[in-house]
Short mmCIF file of C-alpha atoms in Angstrom, two decimals:
data_model
loop_
_atom_site.label_atom_id
_atom_site.label_comp_id
_atom_site.label_asym_id
_atom_site.label_seq_id
_atom_site.Cartn_x
_atom_site.Cartn_y
_atom_site.Cartn_z
CA UNK A 1 -237.30 53.79 -144.48
CA UNK A 2 -234.41 51.44 -143.61
CA UNK A 3 -236.58 48.86 -141.81
CA UNK A 4 -239.04 48.70 -144.68
CA UNK A 5 -236.19 48.49 -147.24
CA UNK A 6 -234.61 45.63 -145.33
CA UNK A 7 -237.95 43.83 -145.07
CA UNK A 8 -238.49 44.22 -148.82
CA UNK A 9 -235.01 42.93 -149.66
CA UNK A 10 -235.46 39.90 -147.40
CA UNK A 11 -238.88 39.17 -148.94
CA UNK A 12 -237.56 39.42 -152.51
CA UNK A 13 -234.42 37.40 -151.73
CA UNK A 14 -236.50 34.67 -150.11
CA UNK A 15 -238.56 34.45 -153.31
CA UNK A 16 -235.37 34.28 -155.38
CA UNK A 17 -234.24 31.42 -153.16
CA UNK A 18 -237.48 29.48 -153.61
CA UNK A 19 -237.41 30.01 -157.37
CA UNK A 20 -233.86 28.67 -157.59
CA UNK A 21 -234.76 25.80 -155.26
CA UNK A 22 -237.58 24.84 -157.64
CA UNK A 23 -234.94 24.69 -160.38
CA UNK A 24 -232.77 22.31 -158.36
CA UNK A 25 -230.40 24.62 -156.45
CA UNK A 26 -229.73 23.49 -152.88
CA UNK A 27 -231.04 25.83 -150.21
CA UNK A 28 -227.68 25.81 -148.38
CA UNK A 29 -225.88 26.76 -151.59
CA UNK A 30 -228.21 29.69 -152.19
CA UNK A 31 -227.81 30.99 -148.64
CA UNK A 32 -224.02 30.85 -148.95
CA UNK A 33 -223.58 32.18 -152.47
CA UNK A 34 -226.27 34.85 -152.98
CA UNK A 35 -225.00 38.28 -151.91
CA UNK A 36 -228.19 39.44 -150.19
CA UNK A 37 -228.73 35.98 -148.71
CA UNK A 38 -225.28 36.11 -147.12
CA UNK A 39 -225.90 39.62 -145.81
CA UNK A 40 -229.20 38.66 -144.17
CA UNK A 41 -228.31 35.02 -143.55
CA UNK A 42 -229.91 34.70 -140.12
CA UNK A 43 -233.26 36.24 -141.13
CA UNK A 44 -233.42 34.47 -144.49
CA UNK A 45 -232.50 31.02 -143.23
CA UNK A 46 -235.10 31.38 -140.48
CA UNK A 47 -237.75 32.44 -142.98
CA UNK A 48 -237.03 29.74 -145.56
CA UNK A 49 -236.50 26.93 -143.06
CA UNK A 50 -239.72 27.88 -141.28
CA UNK A 51 -241.54 27.76 -144.61
CA UNK A 52 -240.32 24.24 -145.40
CA UNK A 53 -241.11 23.07 -141.85
CA UNK A 54 -244.70 24.16 -142.40
CA UNK A 55 -245.06 23.86 -146.16
CA UNK A 56 -247.87 21.30 -146.11
CA UNK A 57 -250.03 23.44 -143.82
CA UNK A 58 -249.35 26.60 -145.85
CA UNK A 59 -250.36 24.85 -149.07
CA UNK A 60 -253.45 23.50 -147.31
CA UNK A 61 -254.41 27.05 -146.31
CA UNK A 62 -253.97 28.44 -149.82
CA UNK A 63 -256.03 25.57 -151.28
CA UNK A 64 -259.01 26.73 -149.20
CA UNK A 65 -259.24 29.89 -151.27
CA UNK A 66 -257.56 29.12 -154.60
CA UNK A 67 -256.99 26.06 -156.79
CA UNK A 68 -254.19 25.32 -159.28
CA UNK A 69 -252.14 28.38 -158.31
CA UNK A 70 -249.31 29.32 -160.66
CA UNK A 71 -245.99 28.33 -158.98
CA UNK A 72 -244.62 31.88 -159.14
CA UNK A 73 -247.72 33.20 -157.33
CA UNK A 74 -247.60 30.29 -154.90
CA UNK A 75 -244.10 31.32 -153.87
CA UNK A 76 -245.29 34.86 -153.10
CA UNK A 77 -248.23 33.56 -151.07
CA UNK A 78 -246.07 31.05 -149.22
CA UNK A 79 -243.44 33.53 -148.04
CA UNK A 80 -246.10 36.08 -147.04
CA UNK A 81 -248.08 33.50 -145.04
CA UNK A 82 -244.90 32.25 -143.37
CA UNK A 83 -244.12 35.80 -142.24
CA UNK A 84 -247.72 36.46 -141.15
CA UNK A 85 -248.05 33.22 -139.16
CA UNK A 86 -244.64 32.58 -137.70
CA UNK A 87 -242.53 35.77 -137.76
CA UNK A 88 -244.10 37.89 -135.08
CA UNK A 89 -241.72 40.79 -135.76
CA UNK A 90 -243.70 41.56 -138.92
CA UNK A 91 -247.40 42.44 -138.53
CA UNK A 92 -249.76 40.47 -140.77
CA UNK A 93 -250.73 43.62 -142.67
CA UNK A 94 -247.10 44.47 -143.45
CA UNK A 95 -246.42 40.93 -144.65
CA UNK A 96 -249.44 41.10 -146.95
CA UNK A 97 -248.50 44.56 -148.23
CA UNK A 98 -244.96 43.44 -149.06
CA UNK A 99 -246.34 40.55 -151.11
CA UNK A 100 -248.95 42.62 -152.93
CA UNK A 101 -246.50 45.43 -153.72
CA UNK A 102 -243.97 42.91 -155.03
CA UNK A 103 -246.59 41.17 -157.18
CA UNK A 104 -247.82 44.48 -158.61
CA UNK A 105 -244.31 45.57 -159.60
CA UNK A 106 -243.32 42.24 -161.13
CA UNK A 107 -246.55 40.72 -162.45
CA UNK A 108 -249.06 43.56 -162.77
CA UNK A 109 -252.33 44.67 -161.19
CA UNK A 110 -254.44 41.57 -161.83
CA UNK A 111 -252.05 39.02 -160.22
CA UNK A 112 -251.53 41.48 -157.34
CA UNK A 113 -255.29 41.62 -156.83
CA UNK A 114 -255.48 37.83 -156.76
CA UNK A 115 -252.65 37.56 -154.23
CA UNK A 116 -254.23 40.29 -152.10
CA UNK A 117 -257.60 38.47 -152.06
CA UNK A 118 -256.08 35.16 -150.99
CA UNK A 119 -253.73 36.68 -148.42
CA UNK A 120 -256.38 38.74 -146.66
CA UNK A 121 -258.14 35.46 -145.84
CA UNK A 122 -255.31 32.93 -145.46
CA UNK A 123 -252.93 35.11 -143.43
CA UNK A 124 -255.55 35.63 -140.73
CA UNK A 125 -256.24 31.94 -140.22
CA UNK A 126 -255.02 30.45 -136.96
CA UNK A 127 -252.40 27.83 -137.98
CA UNK A 128 -252.91 25.76 -134.82
CA UNK A 129 -256.68 25.56 -135.36
CA UNK A 130 -256.23 24.91 -139.08
CA UNK A 131 -253.85 22.03 -138.33
CA UNK A 132 -256.48 20.29 -136.21
CA UNK A 133 -258.80 19.95 -139.21
CA UNK A 134 -256.04 19.09 -141.70
CA UNK A 135 -255.42 15.53 -142.99
CA UNK A 136 -252.66 13.45 -141.44
CA UNK A 137 -249.93 14.09 -144.01
CA UNK A 138 -250.44 17.83 -143.56
CA UNK A 139 -250.09 17.52 -139.79
CA UNK A 140 -246.91 15.53 -140.34
CA UNK A 141 -245.67 18.07 -142.91
CA UNK A 142 -244.85 15.40 -145.46
CA UNK A 143 -245.22 15.37 -149.25
CA UNK A 144 -247.67 12.69 -150.31
CA UNK A 145 -245.06 10.43 -151.93
CA UNK A 146 -242.92 10.30 -148.80
CA UNK A 147 -245.90 9.83 -146.49
CA UNK A 148 -247.13 6.83 -148.49
CA UNK A 149 -243.61 5.41 -148.70
CA UNK A 150 -242.99 5.58 -144.96
CA UNK A 151 -246.32 3.94 -144.18
CA UNK A 152 -245.01 0.83 -145.94
CA UNK A 153 -241.82 0.82 -143.87
CA UNK A 154 -242.69 2.06 -140.38
CA UNK A 155 -245.59 1.81 -137.89
CA UNK A 156 -247.84 4.88 -137.93
CA UNK A 157 -246.97 5.75 -134.34
CA UNK A 158 -243.26 5.70 -135.23
CA UNK A 159 -243.84 7.92 -138.27
CA UNK A 160 -245.83 10.41 -136.19
CA UNK A 161 -243.03 10.51 -133.63
CA UNK A 162 -240.09 11.17 -135.91
CA UNK A 163 -242.06 13.30 -138.39
CA UNK A 164 -242.85 15.66 -135.52
CA UNK A 165 -239.16 15.75 -134.64
CA UNK A 166 -238.17 16.44 -138.26
CA UNK A 167 -240.60 19.36 -138.35
CA UNK A 168 -239.03 21.03 -135.33
CA UNK A 169 -236.00 23.26 -135.04
CA UNK A 170 -232.92 21.24 -134.03
CA UNK A 171 -231.08 21.93 -130.80
CA UNK A 172 -227.68 23.59 -131.09
CA UNK A 173 -225.30 20.71 -130.36
CA UNK A 174 -221.53 20.53 -130.23
CA UNK A 175 -218.79 18.24 -129.02
CA UNK A 176 -215.78 19.33 -127.04
CA UNK A 177 -212.51 18.91 -128.92
CA UNK A 178 -210.25 20.39 -126.25
CA UNK A 179 -210.76 20.35 -122.50
CA UNK A 180 -213.18 22.99 -121.18
CA UNK A 181 -213.79 23.20 -117.41
CA UNK A 182 -217.23 21.86 -116.55
CA UNK A 183 -218.11 25.04 -114.65
CA UNK A 184 -217.56 27.06 -117.84
CA UNK A 185 -219.83 24.72 -119.82
CA UNK A 186 -222.48 24.96 -117.10
CA UNK A 187 -222.08 28.73 -117.02
CA UNK A 188 -222.80 28.91 -120.74
CA UNK A 189 -226.15 27.21 -120.15
CA UNK A 190 -225.17 23.91 -121.79
CA UNK A 191 -226.33 20.44 -120.83
CA UNK A 192 -224.83 17.11 -121.83
CA UNK A 193 -226.60 15.28 -124.65
CA UNK A 194 -228.03 11.83 -124.09
CA UNK A 195 -228.80 9.51 -127.02
CA UNK A 196 -229.89 5.93 -127.54
CA UNK A 197 -226.40 4.95 -128.70
CA UNK A 198 -222.98 5.16 -127.06
CA UNK A 199 -220.98 8.28 -127.90
CA UNK A 200 -217.93 7.66 -125.71
CA UNK A 201 -215.23 8.86 -125.71
CA UNK A 202 -216.86 11.92 -127.27
CA UNK A 203 -218.93 14.32 -125.18
CA UNK A 204 -221.75 16.31 -126.72
CA UNK A 205 -223.63 19.27 -125.28
CA UNK A 206 -226.64 21.30 -126.34
CA UNK A 207 -227.90 24.78 -125.59
CA UNK A 208 -230.90 26.93 -126.36
CA UNK A 209 -228.68 30.01 -126.44
CA UNK A 210 -225.96 29.62 -129.11
CA UNK A 211 -224.94 33.26 -128.72
CA UNK A 212 -223.52 32.40 -125.30
CA UNK A 213 -221.24 29.90 -127.04
CA UNK A 214 -220.13 32.29 -129.77
CA UNK A 215 -219.25 34.99 -127.23
CA UNK A 216 -216.78 32.64 -125.58
CA UNK A 217 -214.83 32.09 -128.83
CA UNK A 218 -214.75 28.32 -128.27
CA UNK A 219 -215.50 27.75 -131.94
CA UNK A 220 -212.84 30.11 -133.27
CA UNK A 221 -210.23 28.63 -130.95
CA UNK A 222 -211.00 25.06 -131.95
CA UNK A 223 -212.27 24.13 -128.50
CA UNK A 224 -215.53 22.73 -129.86
CA UNK A 225 -216.94 21.40 -133.11
CA UNK A 226 -220.58 22.05 -133.96
CA UNK A 227 -222.30 18.91 -135.26
CA UNK A 228 -225.12 16.49 -134.58
CA UNK A 229 -224.21 13.60 -132.23
CA UNK A 230 -225.10 10.92 -134.79
CA UNK A 231 -222.39 12.18 -137.15
CA UNK A 232 -219.58 10.62 -135.08
CA UNK A 233 -221.18 7.17 -135.09
CA UNK A 234 -219.47 6.19 -138.34
CA UNK A 235 -216.05 7.10 -136.91
CA UNK A 236 -216.77 5.14 -133.73
CA UNK A 237 -217.86 2.07 -135.72
CA UNK A 238 -214.76 2.26 -137.93
CA UNK A 239 -212.68 2.31 -134.70
CA UNK A 240 -209.39 3.52 -136.21
CA UNK A 241 -206.22 2.46 -134.42
CA UNK A 242 -203.13 4.51 -133.71
CA UNK A 243 -200.64 4.21 -136.54
CA UNK A 244 -203.16 3.11 -139.18
CA UNK A 245 -203.59 4.66 -142.60
CA UNK A 246 -207.21 5.79 -142.93
CA UNK A 247 -209.21 7.42 -145.74
CA UNK A 248 -212.32 9.55 -145.33
CA UNK A 249 -213.47 9.67 -148.94
CA UNK A 250 -216.45 12.08 -148.68
CA UNK A 251 -214.91 14.25 -146.02
CA UNK A 252 -215.83 17.94 -146.42
CA UNK A 253 -216.18 19.92 -144.22
CA UNK A 254 -214.05 17.56 -142.15
CA UNK A 255 -216.08 16.76 -139.03
CA UNK A 256 -215.72 12.99 -139.33
CA UNK A 257 -212.02 13.25 -140.16
CA UNK A 258 -211.51 15.28 -137.00
CA UNK A 259 -213.32 12.60 -135.00
CA UNK A 260 -211.04 9.96 -136.56
CA UNK A 261 -207.96 12.03 -135.69
CA UNK A 262 -209.10 12.35 -132.09
CA UNK A 263 -209.70 8.60 -131.81
CA UNK A 264 -206.22 7.98 -133.25
CA UNK A 265 -204.57 10.42 -130.87
CA UNK A 266 -203.08 12.33 -133.78
CA UNK A 267 -200.98 9.31 -134.83
CA UNK A 268 -200.96 7.46 -138.15
CA UNK A 269 -202.27 9.08 -141.31
CA UNK A 270 -205.72 10.30 -142.36
CA UNK A 271 -206.47 11.21 -145.97
CA UNK A 272 -209.47 13.54 -146.09
CA UNK A 273 -210.70 13.40 -149.68
CA UNK A 274 -213.59 15.20 -151.34
CA UNK A 275 -214.40 15.99 -154.95
CA UNK A 276 -215.09 19.67 -154.25
CA UNK A 277 -212.22 22.13 -153.89
CA UNK A 278 -214.64 24.78 -152.60
CA UNK A 279 -216.05 22.54 -149.86
CA UNK A 280 -212.50 21.71 -148.82
CA UNK A 281 -211.85 25.37 -147.99
CA UNK A 282 -213.97 24.85 -144.87
CA UNK A 283 -212.19 21.55 -144.22
CA UNK A 284 -208.85 23.36 -144.20
CA UNK A 285 -210.18 25.95 -141.73
CA UNK A 286 -211.47 23.24 -139.39
CA UNK A 287 -208.23 21.25 -139.55
CA UNK A 288 -206.12 24.33 -138.84
CA UNK A 289 -208.08 25.01 -135.63
CA UNK A 290 -207.73 21.42 -134.44
CA UNK A 291 -203.98 21.24 -134.91
CA UNK A 292 -203.64 17.51 -135.63
CA UNK A 293 -200.55 16.62 -137.64
CA UNK A 294 -201.93 13.47 -139.26
CA UNK A 295 -204.67 15.12 -141.36
CA UNK A 296 -204.09 15.47 -145.09
CA UNK A 297 -206.51 17.12 -147.54
CA UNK A 298 -206.89 15.73 -151.06
CA UNK A 299 -209.30 16.76 -153.81
CA UNK A 300 -210.44 13.46 -155.29
CA UNK A 301 -213.62 11.70 -156.38
CA UNK A 302 -214.69 8.95 -153.99
CA UNK A 303 -216.01 6.79 -156.80
CA UNK A 304 -212.95 7.14 -159.03
CA UNK A 305 -209.93 7.98 -156.91
CA UNK A 306 -206.26 7.71 -157.81
CA UNK A 307 -205.25 6.19 -154.48
CA UNK A 308 -203.17 3.02 -154.37
CA UNK A 309 -205.16 -0.22 -154.49
CA UNK A 310 -205.36 -1.91 -151.07
CA UNK A 311 -203.51 1.03 -149.56
CA UNK A 312 -205.68 1.72 -146.48
CA UNK A 313 -206.28 -0.08 -143.21
CA UNK A 314 -209.69 1.58 -142.92
CA UNK A 315 -211.98 3.60 -145.18
CA UNK A 316 -214.95 5.77 -144.21
CA UNK A 317 -217.69 6.50 -146.74
CA UNK A 318 -220.33 9.03 -145.74
CA UNK A 319 -222.00 9.01 -149.13
CA UNK A 320 -224.36 11.52 -150.79
CA UNK A 321 -227.94 10.57 -149.93
CA UNK A 322 -231.56 11.72 -149.83
CA UNK A 323 -231.09 13.35 -146.38
CA UNK A 324 -234.43 12.07 -145.11
CA UNK A 325 -232.95 11.61 -141.65
CA UNK A 326 -231.85 15.24 -141.29
CA UNK A 327 -235.08 17.11 -141.95
CA UNK A 328 -234.53 19.35 -138.93
CA UNK A 329 -231.22 20.65 -140.29
CA UNK A 330 -232.25 20.47 -143.96
CA UNK A 331 -236.04 20.90 -143.95
CA UNK A 332 -236.17 21.28 -147.72
CA UNK A 333 -234.74 17.77 -148.20
CA UNK A 334 -238.07 16.04 -147.56
CA UNK A 335 -239.68 18.15 -150.29
CA UNK A 336 -236.92 17.31 -152.75
CA UNK A 337 -237.54 13.58 -152.42
CA UNK A 338 -238.60 11.59 -155.50
CA UNK A 339 -238.36 8.02 -156.79
CA UNK A 340 -236.21 9.22 -159.68
CA UNK A 341 -233.81 11.01 -157.33
CA UNK A 342 -233.39 8.05 -155.02
CA UNK A 343 -232.64 5.74 -157.95
CA UNK A 344 -229.93 8.14 -159.08
CA UNK A 345 -228.50 8.30 -155.57
CA UNK A 346 -228.45 4.51 -155.19
CA UNK A 347 -226.44 4.22 -158.40
CA UNK A 348 -224.01 6.92 -157.26
CA UNK A 349 -223.63 5.28 -153.84
CA UNK A 350 -222.88 1.91 -155.39
CA UNK A 351 -220.24 3.45 -157.63
CA UNK A 352 -218.59 4.96 -154.54
CA UNK A 353 -218.80 1.64 -152.69
CA UNK A 354 -217.21 -0.25 -155.57
CA UNK A 355 -214.44 2.32 -155.98
CA UNK A 356 -213.66 2.47 -152.26
CA UNK A 357 -213.67 -1.28 -151.72
CA UNK A 358 -210.56 -1.64 -153.88
CA UNK A 359 -208.65 0.65 -151.52
CA UNK A 360 -209.12 -1.52 -148.42
CA UNK A 361 -206.27 -3.82 -147.42
CA UNK A 362 -207.03 -7.52 -146.85
CA UNK A 363 -208.18 -7.69 -143.25
CA UNK A 364 -209.10 -3.99 -143.33
CA UNK A 365 -212.42 -2.27 -142.60
CA UNK A 366 -214.81 -0.04 -144.47
CA UNK A 367 -217.71 1.91 -143.00
CA UNK A 368 -220.61 2.92 -145.22
CA UNK A 369 -222.92 5.58 -143.80
CA UNK A 370 -225.76 7.88 -144.82
CA UNK A 371 -228.05 10.43 -143.17
CA UNK A 372 -231.02 8.70 -144.78
CA UNK A 373 -233.70 6.40 -143.38
CA UNK A 374 -234.52 4.83 -146.76
CA UNK A 375 -233.81 1.09 -147.02
CA UNK A 376 -232.63 1.26 -150.67
CA UNK A 377 -229.80 3.56 -149.63
CA UNK A 378 -228.97 1.62 -146.49
CA UNK A 379 -229.53 -2.05 -145.64
CA UNK A 380 -230.59 -3.07 -149.14
CA UNK A 381 -227.63 -1.28 -150.69
CA UNK A 382 -225.13 -2.93 -148.35
CA UNK A 383 -226.70 -6.39 -148.64
CA UNK A 384 -226.48 -6.23 -152.42
CA UNK A 385 -222.85 -5.12 -152.27
CA UNK A 386 -221.88 -7.96 -149.92
CA UNK A 387 -223.71 -10.56 -152.00
CA UNK A 388 -221.74 -9.47 -155.07
CA UNK A 389 -218.37 -9.02 -153.30
CA UNK A 390 -217.54 -12.24 -151.48
CA UNK A 391 -214.29 -10.92 -150.06
CA UNK A 392 -216.30 -8.51 -147.86
CA UNK A 393 -218.45 -9.46 -144.90
CA UNK A 394 -220.96 -7.36 -142.99
CA UNK A 395 -219.90 -7.20 -139.34
CA UNK A 396 -222.38 -4.65 -138.00
CA UNK A 397 -225.18 -2.34 -139.13
CA UNK A 398 -227.48 0.08 -137.40
CA UNK A 399 -230.36 2.32 -138.51
CA UNK A 400 -230.89 5.38 -136.32
CA UNK A 401 -234.23 7.18 -136.56
CA UNK A 402 -234.56 10.90 -135.79
CA UNK A 403 -234.91 11.52 -132.05
CA UNK A 404 -235.00 14.46 -129.67
CA UNK A 405 -231.21 14.80 -129.46
CA UNK A 406 -230.02 13.37 -132.77
CA UNK A 407 -230.71 13.17 -136.47
CA UNK A 408 -231.42 9.96 -138.35
CA UNK A 409 -228.59 7.97 -139.93
CA UNK A 410 -227.42 4.55 -141.08
CA UNK A 411 -224.03 2.95 -140.55
CA UNK A 412 -222.57 -0.40 -141.66
CA UNK A 413 -219.18 -1.93 -140.91
CA UNK A 414 -217.72 -4.09 -143.68
CA UNK A 415 -214.55 -6.14 -143.29
CA UNK A 416 -212.35 -7.34 -146.11
CA UNK A 417 -211.24 -10.91 -145.62
CA UNK A 418 -207.57 -11.82 -145.48
CA UNK A 419 -206.23 -13.25 -148.72
CA UNK A 420 -206.26 -16.75 -147.27
CA UNK A 421 -209.87 -16.52 -146.02
CA UNK A 422 -212.59 -18.72 -147.44
CA UNK A 423 -214.37 -16.56 -150.02
CA UNK A 424 -217.56 -18.56 -149.80
CA UNK A 425 -218.18 -17.95 -146.08
CA UNK A 426 -221.45 -16.20 -145.34
CA UNK A 427 -221.46 -12.60 -144.03
CA UNK A 428 -221.89 -12.15 -140.32
CA UNK A 429 -224.61 -9.74 -139.24
CA UNK A 430 -224.75 -8.10 -135.84
CA UNK A 431 -227.23 -5.57 -134.60
CA UNK A 432 -227.20 -3.26 -131.64
#
C-alpha cells in the first residue's frame, strides 16, 4: 500500500542518511542532495533532527537491553525508537515492524531477531520517565566529551539552561526586508522577537505556524529573509557606511551580505565571496529577490583570495566553525564535535584571518564571527591574532550563548591602525 511504501522509503532513507553522516557527510548536504531525501524532505528532516535532539536518551534506552551494539544495528534501532517515541503518526508496532523487516532483508534472520528483541522492550519505554532516572549528560543530550568540556568553561546552571535550549526545536524567525503593514504581520500570527542584544534597525519576528508565512508569498517576493536574529550581529558590529567598499568573505547563502546592503542603503560596493560555486547559487537567488544594486558575487577562497591588498574599508568573516552555538538548527553538530576537529577548525580560521587582514585598508575594520561557543575558536583565537599582528587592535567582542529567541554566536571587531599609528600601542577591549 502507498502509505506503507512511503513509510518504508522514509525509514530506509533515514538509515542511509545516518550511515553517510557516520562517514562524515553533513546532514544538510544529505537532505539536499539525496533524491528520496529531497522528495520527503519535511518528514526526513523531522525524523533525523528529532533523533539527534534525543540521541543520548535513545542510546541510554538501548544500553538497558544490549551492550556493544554494532553501529549498523544501532542505526536501525535508533530510527525505530525515534519513530516509536516521538512520531505519533506511526504506531509503535509499525515502527518496530519496519525495522525488523528491513534488518531481515539486509542482514538476515539472526540480526533481525536481535533487533526485534531489543525493540519490543525499548520502544515501549516511556521516554519522560526514563529521562528522570538517566545521568545528567543524558538529560542534557550531550556527548561525554562536550559535557566535560563545558563543565570547565561554564557554571552547571548555565549549561543546563542552554543545553535545554539546544535540544529544542527552534522558532521560525525572519526579518522584514521590505515594509509589511503591521496588521498583516499580526494577521499571520507573528510576534516581534526580543533578544538580549540590540537588533535595530532590523526587525525580527517569529511564528509557530510557518505555513501562514509561506502562503503569503513574502519569501518569494523578497519581503522577508528567514534567519536567526544573532546572524545580523556581525553586520551591525561592522557598521558599514554608505559609499564604502566592503567584503563578505564567507558569504553564502548571502544573508549577512543582504544585511550589509540594507545598512548601506544600497550604496557603495559589497563583494560577496565564497569558495563554493554551488552554495552561491542560493546567494544569487537571494540577491535577485532583494534587488540591491551594490551586491557582487565572487567565487573565491577566504583564506587565499585574489583581491587587491588593502582594497576594502571593511571586511566581514563569518568563518567555518564547530557550530556548537546552533544545536537547535543543526542538532547533529554537537555529536560531530571532537578535539581533533576543533584543532583543524582553529587552523583553518587562522588562515582565513591572516588572508583577510591583508585586504583591510589602514584605518579600516574587520569583523570575525562564528556560531560557536568554544573559546579556542573565539576569544582565544582573536587574542592570539592581535598579539601577533600589532597593526590591528581589538575594539569590541561579545560571546552570545543560546537563548530562547536566538542561537549562540561570537563576534569581534578589529580595527587596522592608520599607517602613522604607533604599532606598539596595546589593543583596546570593550565588552557589552
